[in-house]
Amino acid sequence: MNKSTNLKSKIVLINRNAASAVLALLIGWMLFFLSPCTGGDSGLYAAEPEMSDIMKLSEIKPGMIGEGKTIFKGTEIETFKFKVLGVLEKFVPDKNMIIVELESPVLAEAGIIAGMSGSPAYIDGKIIGSISYGFAFSKRPIGGITPIEDIIKTDEYNNPTFTIDISDIKIQFDKENIKSITDFLQKELTRRINYTPLDTLTPIQLMGIQKGMDPTVLSPLTPLLSPAGSFKDFNQDQFDARNLKIDRKMFAINAADAAAIPLIRGDFEYSASGTVTYVKGSKVYMFGHPFFNLGTVDFPLHKAEVITVVPSYQSSFKITATRNPIGAVLQDRLSAVQADLDHTPYMIPIKVFLENRNRTFNLEVVNHPLLTPILASVSLDNIFSSEYKQFGFSSLRVKGTIFIENEKNIIIDDLFSGINASDEFGGLLLAINFFLMNNKDRTIKIQKMDFEIDGSERVSSTAIENVILNKQAFYPGELIDIRIHLKNERGNEPVEQMQITAPNLKSGSEFYLMVAGKNEMIRFETKNIKSDYFPISLNTLIRAINNIRKNNRIYLKLMTPGEGIFIKGNEYSNLPVTMNNVFSYNATSEDQTEMKFSTITEYQYPVPAVVTGTKLFKLKIKARSDTDVQ
């Protein structure tokens, strides 16, 4: 990925008392529900429900003076003045933008601040919209207001969950294809989040919040996660959970309050924060511009606290901390992000147990076809970065399960070794989730992901140096004695001995035995089966994923020349000529392809190392009366 990102600021918000925070939240909920309610109380909705009238765009004229609201520190809402400079018509088709100049001692010093997008703007007590856009390199705090009429139109959207067509992406899990999937995700997200009709007028950046994450893990992904800003080192010791006051306001949200959307939460966190524009009953409207521009979504909504504002010549920003959950974000649209306080988001739990460290991580990531693959991979990378790289671990033994509701589970049982071991596993997990969540058959629900990982400080690799067979011709069903000479990373030369059964072919038939590691076997099969077929059926896709070749296996494949067809993801070997002709006549070129070699049977032999190398033998079936050929 392109690492030449616009790193404007990095915030590290470290929660050193997670247990205290959880206890505080539980106490807060108990106090809230057990305390007596008055007749005017609105439950979990805004403590003071929004009653402001709406001022239509047609009523707004240049020269009008208004008042904006936002939080510059803590949770107290402050006001600032603005002057309407004019209306930018057709900012995008069917949408306009109100151009204003802001007036405030804070804004005069800092300019428009990252994290204040969504700040509500009023004229004569009527809301006109949210301050959501800024002009790059402007000497004065001049911004753009998204009209309230466009913001509340997000109520009209009810599109199905976002998906993309992946049928032109190969269902392979080698390094090259995993890289192509990562590049595809990067381009798709970048295309959506970097959309702006005018180069000089851009959405005010949301403020990124991280707790317990390695900045080096996030920096390569900044182009993907740019709506959440970038990060600046910052110590939050004086703002930890012990200073969090428990009151009913924790569970209410009002216009101008700070709000956060966690993408990863649990033992560490990655969130983006901005400002609430408007609250109507259980509905909350924020930002005045898109988050990722993904349409219908299901993300968590949390309260947030502004620590302070940091003025900057490049880009001023709010230092913000994520607080308690209050609802869910349901719409991510061009004009606004909409949430609902009555909705509970579905998050995907991830549990990672590090055996050699005897430590467990519990996380949740958002459920989305584009974001989940990236965030799950980032989460694993962050764990490896903090727990393994400092010890120099170069091998990861992984056993994991991806649980899918009402479907077969995905089983991962593999070994990754070398300086890129963690990247290889993270890339594999990204590709698996990408294919699962964007399958063409039906929407899936990932219930959870569990992993047990054992790290080793040495490289575990071995190469196939030589393979010795007891002879070159065999009776049908006769045992083939095989000795495989290996050479590991330390120069040792272990020998593996095994037996497989000769195929039941007619006398005189030739067949082949291939002994290979994962990558060599994949390269051979790619050349042998040149097919663009992509499994439409979810069951077929899950079977293909569960049949992914593993690094720590010696593969033995018995084959015959030709006489086979690859049809819709299945190999049909040794077909009679008449049946082969029938298949060829009735199938389309996209459904099937002829193979140069047809698989008779295949074996896999587990070893405690990553296997490389290949050997190929041409063998023969002999009649019972023939003399053995040594």
C-alpha positions as MATLAB code, in Angstrom:
seq = 'MNKSTNLKSKIVLINRNAASAVLALLIGWMLFFLSPCTGGDSGLYAAEPEMSDIMKLSEIKPGMIGEGKTIFKGTEIETFKFKVLGVLEKFVPDKNMIIVELESPVLAEAGIIAGMSGSPAYIDGKIIGSISYGFAFSKRPIGGITPIEDIIKTDEYNNPTFTIDISDIKIQFDKENIKSITDFLQKELTRRINYTPLDTLTPIQLMGIQKGMDPTVLSPLTPLLSPAGSFKDFNQDQFDARNLKIDRKMFAINAADAAAIPLIRGDFEYSASGTVTYVKGSKVYMFGHPFFNLGTVDFPLHKAEVITVVPSYQSSFKITATRNPIGAVLQDRLSAVQADLDHTPYMIPIKVFLENRNRTFNLEVVNHPLLTPILASVSLDNIFSSEYKQFGFSSLRVKGTIFIENEKNIIIDDLFSGINASDEFGGLLLAINFFLMNNKDRTIKIQKMDFEIDGSERVSSTAIENVILNKQAFYPGELIDIRIHLKNERGNEPVEQMQITAPNLKSGSEFYLMVAGKNEMIRFETKNIKSDYFPISLNTLIRAINNIRKNNRIYLKLMTPGEGIFIKGNEYSNLPVTMNNVFSYNATSEDQTEMKFSTITEYQYPVPAVVTGTKLFKLKIKARSDTDVQ';
ca = [
       0.000    0.000    0.000;
       1.048    3.580   -0.559;
       2.639    4.849    2.622;
       2.976    8.461    1.426;
      -0.028    9.519    3.453;
      -0.946   12.960    4.728;
      -0.101   12.392    8.367;
      -1.584   15.437   10.067;
      -1.915   14.271   13.639;
      -1.722   11.106   15.707;
      -3.629   10.602   18.923;
      -2.942    7.748   21.283;
      -5.593    7.585   23.988;
      -4.415    4.954   26.461;
      -6.984    3.434   28.786;
      -4.957    2.132   31.709;
      -7.981    1.205   33.806;
     -10.266   -0.782   31.511;
     -11.713   -2.745   34.401;
     -12.565    0.490   36.237;
     -14.265    1.816   33.123;
     -16.429   -1.300   32.785;
     -17.390   -1.143   36.457;
     -18.218    2.543   36.117;
     -20.474    1.850   33.158;
     -22.325   -0.920   35.009;
     -22.872    1.366   37.990;
     -24.032    4.109   35.639;
     -26.609    1.879   34.025;
     -27.895    0.747   37.433;
     -28.188    4.325   38.676;
     -29.967    5.329   35.508;
     -32.604    2.614   35.539;
     -33.146    2.576   39.307;
     -33.485    6.351   39.739;
     -37.016    7.794   39.687;
     -38.175    9.358   36.395;
     -40.094   12.593   36.110;
     -42.879   13.194   33.673;
     -40.671   15.184   31.301;
     -37.883   12.616   31.122;
     -37.239   11.133   27.665;
     -35.440    7.968   28.724;
     -32.330    7.224   26.680;
     -33.109    9.990   24.222;
     -31.876   13.552   24.504;
     -32.024   14.953   28.008;
     -33.568   18.039   26.456;
     -35.291   16.921   23.242;
     -34.640   19.073   20.182;
     -37.564   21.474   19.688;
     -35.863   23.953   17.312;
     -37.732   24.821   14.164;
     -36.015   24.255   10.851;
     -35.053   27.188    8.644;
     -35.347   26.275    4.995;
     -32.560   27.022    2.557;
     -34.817   29.415    0.631;
     -35.031   31.643    3.735;
     -31.277   32.064    4.113;
     -29.721   35.262    2.733;
     -26.150   36.620    2.590;
     -25.261   38.791    5.562;
     -27.371   36.854    8.070;
     -25.724   36.320   11.465;
     -26.073   32.968   13.185;
     -24.811   30.898   16.058;
     -22.977   27.588   15.962;
     -22.537   25.060   18.748;
     -19.748   22.602   19.447;
     -17.540   21.295   22.262;
     -14.010   22.588   22.613;
     -13.281   20.866   25.935;
     -14.954   18.261   28.125;
     -18.678   17.824   27.544;
     -19.803   21.442   27.854;
     -21.312   22.880   24.679;
     -19.955   26.277   23.621;
     -21.252   28.738   21.053;
     -19.624   30.772   18.302;
     -20.910   33.256   15.732;
     -20.948   32.992   11.972;
     -21.916   35.190    9.029;
     -23.592   33.870    5.892;
     -21.490   34.726    2.844;
     -23.778   33.081    0.303;
     -25.163   29.814   -1.060;
     -23.175   27.569   -3.386;
     -25.890   26.153   -5.645;
     -25.688   22.646   -7.076;
     -22.709   21.738   -4.912;
     -23.578   18.289   -6.198;
     -26.715   17.460   -8.234;
     -29.802   18.393   -6.154;
     -27.632   19.605   -3.250;
     -26.521   23.088   -2.167;
     -23.948   24.394    0.304;
     -24.208   27.424    2.609;
     -20.883   29.291    2.785;
     -20.164   31.025    6.109;
     -17.344   32.718    7.994;
     -16.965   31.606   11.612;
     -16.182   33.998   14.461;
     -14.659   32.743   17.726;
     -11.426   33.279   19.682;
     -10.713   29.557   19.453;
     -11.465   29.361   15.728;
      -9.569   32.575   15.022;
      -6.470   30.894   16.432;
      -7.023   27.337   15.240;
      -9.211   27.736   12.160;
     -11.757   25.054   11.367;
     -10.963   22.078   13.600;
     -10.879   18.383   12.718;
     -13.589   16.738   14.806;
     -16.105   19.610   14.655;
     -17.834   18.416   11.479;
     -21.543   18.207   12.233;
     -21.571   21.210   14.578;
     -25.136   22.575   14.350;
     -25.729   26.074   13.007;
     -28.739   28.232   13.928;
     -30.244   31.518   12.775;
     -32.871   33.123   14.995;
     -33.095   29.894   16.985;
     -33.859   27.785   13.907;
     -31.417   25.138   12.755;
     -30.107   25.659    9.224;
     -27.688   22.725    9.021;
     -24.249   21.554   10.124;
     -20.776   22.998    9.648;
     -19.241   20.177    7.647;
     -16.787   21.504    5.051;
     -13.708   23.682    5.024;
     -11.510   25.404    2.470;
      -7.990   24.090    2.199;
      -5.266   26.587    3.194;
      -7.798   29.323    3.970;
      -6.377   32.150    6.103;
      -9.782   32.694    7.718;
     -12.218   30.154    9.251;
     -14.527   29.937    6.227;
     -16.627   26.797    5.998;
     -19.519   25.100    4.307;
     -22.834   24.216    5.972;
     -24.815   21.188    4.785;
     -28.493   22.298    4.788;
     -30.670   20.604    7.404;
     -33.167   19.650    4.716;
     -30.561   17.427    3.055;
     -29.448   16.007    6.387;
     -32.858   14.758    7.483;
     -33.509   13.245    4.056;
     -31.384   10.320    5.170;
     -34.659    9.047    6.698;
     -35.792    8.207    3.173;
     -33.028    5.688    2.547;
     -33.549    2.027    3.259;
     -31.275    0.284    0.809;
     -30.098   -3.298    1.312;
     -26.713   -4.007    2.840;
     -23.791   -2.928    0.676;
     -22.122   -5.621   -1.448;
     -19.781   -5.651   -4.415;
     -19.315   -7.945   -7.396;
     -16.254  -10.106   -6.843;
     -16.875  -12.651   -9.607;
     -13.896  -11.346  -11.605;
     -11.500  -11.942   -8.685;
      -9.771  -15.304   -8.597;
     -10.768  -17.633   -5.754;
      -7.136  -18.258   -4.837;
      -5.156  -17.638   -1.674;
      -1.593  -17.295   -2.888;
       0.444  -14.171   -2.064;
      -0.185  -12.558   -5.444;
      -3.973  -12.891   -5.279;
      -4.154  -11.800   -1.636;
      -2.245   -8.667   -2.619;
      -4.700   -8.049   -5.454;
      -7.607   -8.331   -2.998;
      -5.945   -5.875   -0.603;
      -5.350   -3.450   -3.490;
      -8.963   -3.846   -4.589;
     -10.251   -2.972   -1.109;
      -7.942    0.020   -0.928;
      -9.099    1.382   -4.288;
     -12.792    0.817   -3.532;
     -12.676    2.563   -0.157;
     -10.436    5.366   -1.406;
     -12.796    5.987   -4.308;
     -15.719    6.392   -1.925;
     -14.172    8.415    0.868;
     -12.145   10.822   -1.256;
     -15.116   12.000   -3.301;
     -15.487   15.783   -3.295;
     -17.009   17.939   -6.059;
     -14.507   20.770   -5.449;
     -10.825   20.281   -4.701;
     -10.738   23.395   -2.500;
     -13.871   22.562   -0.486;
     -13.418   19.324    1.456;
     -15.218   17.566    4.335;
     -13.913   18.545    7.762;
     -11.866   15.584    8.885;
     -13.240   13.415   11.650;
     -10.921   12.854   14.587;
      -9.290    9.477   14.983;
      -9.081    7.842   18.398;
      -6.886    4.877   19.190;
      -6.284    3.039   22.427;
      -3.626    0.379   22.713;
      -2.811    0.278   18.991;
       0.621    0.453   17.395;
       0.710    3.521   15.079;
       2.928    1.605   12.662;
       0.076   -0.876   12.175;
      -2.326    1.912   11.188;
      -0.017    4.112    9.112;
      -0.089    1.965    5.942;
      -3.903    1.983    6.137;
      -4.310    5.750    6.488;
      -5.548    6.075    2.865;
      -8.281    3.546    3.679;
      -9.260    4.972    7.040;
      -8.761    8.665    6.284;
     -12.288    9.637    7.414;
     -11.068    8.862   10.912;
      -8.080   11.144   10.565;
      -4.532   10.219   11.399;
      -2.801   10.136   14.750;
      -0.460   12.075   17.006;
       1.227   10.714   20.124;
      -0.640   11.865   23.227;
      -0.749   10.702   26.833;
      -4.204   10.436   28.387;
      -3.202    9.438   31.924;
      -5.028   12.383   33.479;
      -8.186   11.559   31.537;
      -8.585    7.898   32.434;
     -11.710    6.117   33.640;
     -11.190    7.139   37.271;
     -12.120   10.704   36.320;
     -15.314    9.638   34.524;
     -18.344   11.029   36.384;
     -21.453    8.876   36.582;
     -24.674   10.714   35.775;
     -27.699   10.419   33.563;
     -26.108   12.568   30.859;
     -23.866    9.634   29.997;
     -26.809    8.014   28.244;
     -28.278   11.058   26.510;
     -27.171   12.841   23.346;
     -27.898   16.373   22.160;
     -27.049   18.606   19.242;
     -23.423   19.827   19.435;
     -22.363   16.854   21.598;
     -19.309   14.870   20.560;
     -20.005   11.352   19.300;
     -17.730    8.498   18.248;
     -18.053    5.513   15.917;
     -15.793    2.630   17.023;
     -14.667    0.374   14.192;
     -12.688   -1.820   16.598;
     -13.442   -1.969   20.313;
     -12.499   -4.153   23.249;
      -8.982   -4.656   24.589;
      -7.891   -1.973   22.138;
      -9.837    0.541   20.100;
      -9.972    2.399   16.817;
     -12.719    5.034   16.509;
     -13.653    8.202   14.663;
     -15.380   11.135   16.313;
     -17.305   14.185   15.152;
     -20.217   16.348   16.243;
     -23.957   15.715   16.494;
     -26.056   18.052   14.342;
     -29.660   17.277   15.206;
     -31.629   14.930   17.452;
     -35.256   14.045   16.833;
     -36.697   11.407   19.139;
     -34.445    8.381   18.816;
     -32.851    9.589   15.583;
     -29.461   11.276   15.616;
     -27.946   13.120   12.629;
     -24.196   13.787   12.514;
     -21.237   15.153   10.560;
     -23.087   16.718    7.593;
     -20.894   14.652    5.272;
     -20.273   10.910    4.824;
     -18.145    8.687    7.031;
     -17.144    6.089    4.419;
     -20.061    6.812    2.054;
     -21.222    3.193    2.346;
     -25.007    3.676    2.407;
     -26.914    1.413    4.790;
     -24.619    0.293    7.627;
     -24.745   -1.036   11.180;
     -22.001    0.627   13.251;
     -21.903    1.339   17.006;
     -22.528    4.870   18.283;
     -20.772    6.050   21.460;
     -20.690    9.216   23.456;
     -17.386   11.075   23.268;
     -15.526   13.580   25.404;
     -13.368   16.391   24.007;
     -10.144   16.714   25.980;
      -8.906   19.888   24.318;
      -8.307   21.623   20.994;
      -4.795   21.634   19.541;
      -4.167   24.577   17.165;
      -1.987   23.702   14.189;
      -0.683   25.600   11.167;
      -1.380   22.507    9.098;
      -4.693   21.260   10.538;
      -6.079   21.952   14.012;
      -7.809   19.089   15.759;
      -9.736   18.017   18.834;
      -8.266   15.474   21.210;
     -11.214   13.197   21.876;
     -11.935   10.125   24.015;
     -14.613    7.519   23.331;
     -17.081    6.885   26.125;
     -20.132    4.639   26.605;
     -22.314    3.116   23.835;
     -25.698    4.748   23.185;
     -27.020    3.373   19.873;
     -26.137    2.449   16.307;
     -25.312    4.219   13.049;
     -27.661    3.042   10.304;
     -27.015    5.372    7.364;
     -23.721    6.639    5.913;
     -24.744    9.104    3.182;
     -23.339   12.049    1.280;
     -25.275   14.608    3.361;
     -25.027   13.056    6.821;
     -24.538   10.057    9.036;
     -27.737    8.932   10.769;
     -27.964    6.903   13.968;
     -30.766    5.443   16.067;
     -30.684    5.294   19.869;
     -33.157    2.395   19.916;
     -30.937    0.160   17.798;
     -28.173   -2.137   19.023;
     -25.471   -2.776   16.399;
     -24.221   -6.241   15.550;
     -20.479   -6.507   16.080;
     -18.329   -9.527   15.245;
     -16.439  -10.854   18.301;
     -12.805  -11.877   17.848;
     -11.006  -13.884   20.521;
      -7.255  -14.463   20.252;
      -5.393  -16.664   22.731;
      -1.597  -16.497   22.606;
      -0.415  -19.803   24.041;
       3.223  -18.977   24.677;
       2.260  -15.613   26.234;
      -0.733  -17.084   28.111;
      -2.742  -14.008   27.174;
      -6.206  -13.577   25.685;
      -7.475  -10.636   23.628;
     -11.195   -9.990   23.252;
     -12.289   -7.604   20.509;
     -15.246   -6.627   18.358;
     -15.125   -5.293   14.799;
     -17.928   -3.759   12.746;
     -19.904   -6.035   10.477;
     -19.427   -4.803    6.908;
     -18.331   -6.492    3.637;
     -15.565   -3.975    2.955;
     -14.440   -3.008    6.449;
     -14.566   -6.327    8.341;
     -11.822   -8.012    6.265;
      -9.491   -5.043    6.780;
     -10.268   -4.508   10.468;
      -9.924   -8.193   11.408;
      -6.533   -8.282    9.704;
      -5.454   -5.015   11.379;
      -6.546   -6.364   14.781;
      -4.397   -9.476   14.414;
      -1.481   -7.406   13.148;
      -1.740   -5.114   16.173;
      -1.648   -8.091   18.542;
       1.379   -9.549   16.790;
       3.108   -6.173   16.766;
       2.664   -5.628   20.498;
       3.139   -9.189   21.735;
       5.413  -10.976   19.301;
       7.661   -8.657   17.329;
       9.400   -7.401   20.444;
      10.397  -10.988   21.179;
      11.525  -11.670   17.619;
       8.997  -14.454   16.982;
       9.313  -15.661   13.401;
       6.853  -18.567   13.314;
       3.143  -18.640   14.125;
       1.224  -21.889   14.612;
      -2.424  -20.973   14.091;
      -5.570  -22.917   14.898;
      -8.757  -20.959   14.366;
     -12.445  -21.115   13.542;
     -14.729  -18.622   11.828;
     -18.233  -19.465   13.000;
     -20.975  -18.806   10.423;
     -24.647  -18.926   11.359;
     -26.478  -21.904    9.781;
     -23.447  -22.796    7.647;
     -20.329  -24.918    7.966;
     -17.559  -23.192    9.880;
     -14.258  -22.123    8.370;
     -11.347  -24.026    9.915;
      -7.819  -22.578    9.836;
      -4.973  -24.909   10.850;
      -1.624  -23.779    9.499;
       1.921  -22.613   10.161;
       3.383  -19.278    9.005;
       7.112  -18.697    9.224;
       9.663  -16.056    8.314;
       9.920  -12.284    8.718;
       6.490  -11.863    7.085;
       4.708  -14.602    9.045;
       2.162  -12.291   10.689;
       1.508  -10.463    7.400;
       0.860  -13.761    5.626;
      -1.670  -14.876    8.220;
      -3.331  -11.454    8.306;
      -3.548  -11.436    4.516;
      -5.092  -14.899    4.462;
      -7.699  -13.879    7.048;
      -8.463  -10.732    5.032;
      -9.022  -12.759    1.845;
     -11.228  -15.360    3.563;
     -13.505  -12.740    5.120;
     -13.570  -10.782    1.857;
     -14.873  -13.748   -0.132;
     -17.319  -14.844    2.578;
     -18.916  -11.450    3.150;
     -19.189  -10.586   -0.546;
     -20.390  -13.952   -1.829;
     -23.051  -13.820   -4.553;
     -25.336  -16.448   -3.021;
     -26.675  -14.937    0.209;
     -25.784  -12.657    3.101;
     -23.933  -14.443    5.871;
     -23.678  -13.743    9.568;
     -20.256  -14.325   11.091;
     -21.022  -15.205   14.708;
     -17.443  -14.987   15.977;
     -13.800  -15.695   15.189;
     -11.629  -17.675   17.609;
      -7.876  -18.200   17.252;
      -5.251  -20.066   19.255;
      -1.756  -18.974   18.256;
       1.601  -20.292   19.376;
       4.660  -18.216   18.496;
       8.220  -19.434   18.088;
      11.387  -17.337   17.968;
      12.944  -19.345   15.158;
      12.113  -19.856   11.531;
      10.527  -23.244   10.842;
      11.096  -24.155    7.208;
      12.165  -27.208    5.262;
      12.886  -27.915    1.607;
      12.265  -31.104   -0.375;
      15.835  -32.049   -1.373;
      15.169  -35.483   -2.864;
      12.450  -38.139   -3.165;
      13.329  -41.833   -3.559;
      10.830  -44.509   -4.704;
      11.348  -48.238   -4.278;
      10.686  -48.800   -8.036;
       9.178  -47.240  -11.164;
       6.427  -49.741  -12.117;
       3.656  -51.121   -9.907;
       0.749  -53.520   -9.917;
      -2.686  -51.918   -9.488;
      -3.231  -51.392   -5.751;
       0.391  -52.122   -4.835;
       1.973  -50.016   -2.090;
       4.479  -47.388   -3.212;
       7.299  -46.878   -0.696;
       8.419  -43.241   -0.593;
      11.403  -41.682    1.170;
      11.425  -37.870    1.239;
      14.756  -36.243    2.092;
      14.319  -32.782    3.581;
      16.691  -30.009    4.610;
      15.550  -27.569    7.286;
      16.620  -24.009    8.112;
      19.422  -25.285   10.382;
      20.912  -27.543    7.748;
      19.582  -30.745    9.304;
      18.372  -33.412    6.884;
      15.387  -35.315    8.274;
      13.847  -38.150    6.249;
      10.119  -38.822    6.071;
       8.926  -42.298    5.050;
       5.405  -43.108    3.872;
       3.395  -45.454    1.679;
       0.619  -44.727   -0.797;
      -1.377  -47.057   -3.037;
      -0.743  -47.354   -6.771;
      -3.835  -46.446   -8.837;
      -6.168  -49.096  -10.225;
      -5.401  -48.509  -13.910;
      -5.152  -50.945  -16.803;
      -1.884  -52.613  -17.609;
       0.595  -50.401  -19.417;
      -0.973  -47.168  -18.257;
       1.332  -44.329  -17.356;
       0.737  -42.128  -14.336;
       2.568  -39.368  -12.491;
       3.467  -38.767   -8.868;
       4.072  -35.183   -7.758;
       5.579  -34.438   -4.344;
       5.447  -30.729   -3.495;
       4.924  -27.974   -0.976;
       1.908  -25.661   -0.954;
       3.132  -22.904   -3.265;
       4.616  -25.279   -5.827;
       1.399  -27.294   -5.925;
      -0.683  -24.122   -6.393;
       1.510  -22.975   -9.290;
       1.197  -26.374  -10.968;
      -2.584  -26.436  -10.617;
      -2.934  -22.878  -11.894;
      -1.172  -23.894  -15.104;
      -3.043  -27.193  -15.320;
      -6.525  -25.739  -14.724;
      -6.891  -22.428  -16.553;
     -10.368  -21.468  -15.430;
     -12.097  -18.172  -14.596;
     -14.866  -19.978  -12.711;
     -15.969  -18.363   -9.455;
     -18.173  -20.374   -7.033;
     -21.612  -18.766   -6.816;
     -22.952  -21.245   -4.275;
     -22.011  -20.332   -0.693;
     -21.602  -24.012    0.174;
     -19.130  -24.422   -2.694;
     -17.259  -21.302   -1.617;
     -16.978  -22.502    1.990;
     -15.738  -25.892    0.786;
     -13.120  -24.188   -1.389;
     -11.933  -22.068    1.547;
     -11.722  -25.081    3.848;
      -9.656  -26.861    1.181;
      -7.032  -24.110    1.072;
      -3.611  -25.690    0.861;
      -1.492  -25.374    3.984;
       2.130  -24.354    4.448;
       3.058  -27.205    6.786;
       2.106  -30.074    4.498;
       3.888  -32.299    2.001;
       1.388  -32.906   -0.812;
       1.465  -36.075   -2.902;
      -0.688  -36.095   -6.032;
      -1.235  -39.082   -8.360;
      -2.237  -38.044  -11.893;
      -2.815  -39.305  -15.411;
      -2.248  -37.287  -18.586;
      -5.482  -35.519  -19.684;
      -8.821  -37.383  -19.572;
     -10.373  -34.911  -17.116;
     -12.563  -31.826  -17.038;
     -12.794  -29.052  -14.438;
     -16.472  -28.058  -14.152;
     -17.816  -25.381  -11.777;
     -15.082  -25.839   -9.211;
     -15.043  -29.643   -9.338;
     -12.543  -31.914  -11.053;
     -13.932  -34.887  -12.967;
     -11.066  -37.310  -13.595;
     -10.624  -40.264  -15.966;
     -13.947  -39.771  -17.731;
     -14.886  -42.145  -20.566;
     -14.572  -40.499  -23.973;
     -18.338  -40.490  -24.565;
     -19.070  -38.780  -21.214;
     -16.261  -36.313  -21.777;
     -17.838  -35.358  -25.105;
     -21.255  -34.885  -23.471;
     -19.822  -32.513  -20.872;
     -17.898  -30.587  -23.524;
     -21.033  -30.185  -25.654;
     -23.385  -29.024  -22.882;
     -21.179  -26.699  -20.806;
     -20.084  -23.127  -21.519;
     -16.434  -22.078  -21.615;
     -16.874  -20.163  -18.347;
     -18.168  -23.261  -16.563;
     -15.429  -25.704  -17.465;
     -11.965  -26.253  -18.814;
     -10.008  -29.293  -19.937;
      -7.001  -30.306  -17.869;
      -3.585  -31.420  -19.011;
      -3.372  -33.743  -16.016;
      -6.260  -35.494  -14.285;
      -6.024  -36.154  -10.538;
      -6.455  -39.754   -9.460;
      -5.985  -39.215   -5.743;
      -4.131  -36.903   -3.394;
      -2.467  -37.241    0.004;
      -1.148  -34.686    2.476;
       1.509  -35.333    5.079;
       1.827  -32.837    7.996;
       5.277  -31.717    9.136;
       6.267  -29.108   11.771;
       7.670  -26.635    9.219;
       6.786  -24.624    6.123;
       7.503  -26.860    3.117;
       9.014  -25.774   -0.206;
      10.211  -27.655   -3.272;
       8.803  -30.184   -5.752;
       9.613  -33.501   -7.442;
       7.749  -35.142  -10.339;
       7.926  -38.847  -11.354;
       6.606  -40.649  -14.419;
       5.513  -44.160  -13.382;
       3.817  -47.193  -14.967;
       1.188  -49.817  -14.173;
       2.327  -53.351  -14.997;
       0.456  -56.590  -15.556;
       0.684  -59.362  -12.976;
       2.832  -61.467  -15.295;
       5.310  -58.699  -16.029;
       8.730  -58.644  -14.474;
       9.147  -55.980  -11.851;
      10.921  -52.893  -13.119;
      13.302  -51.615  -10.476;
];
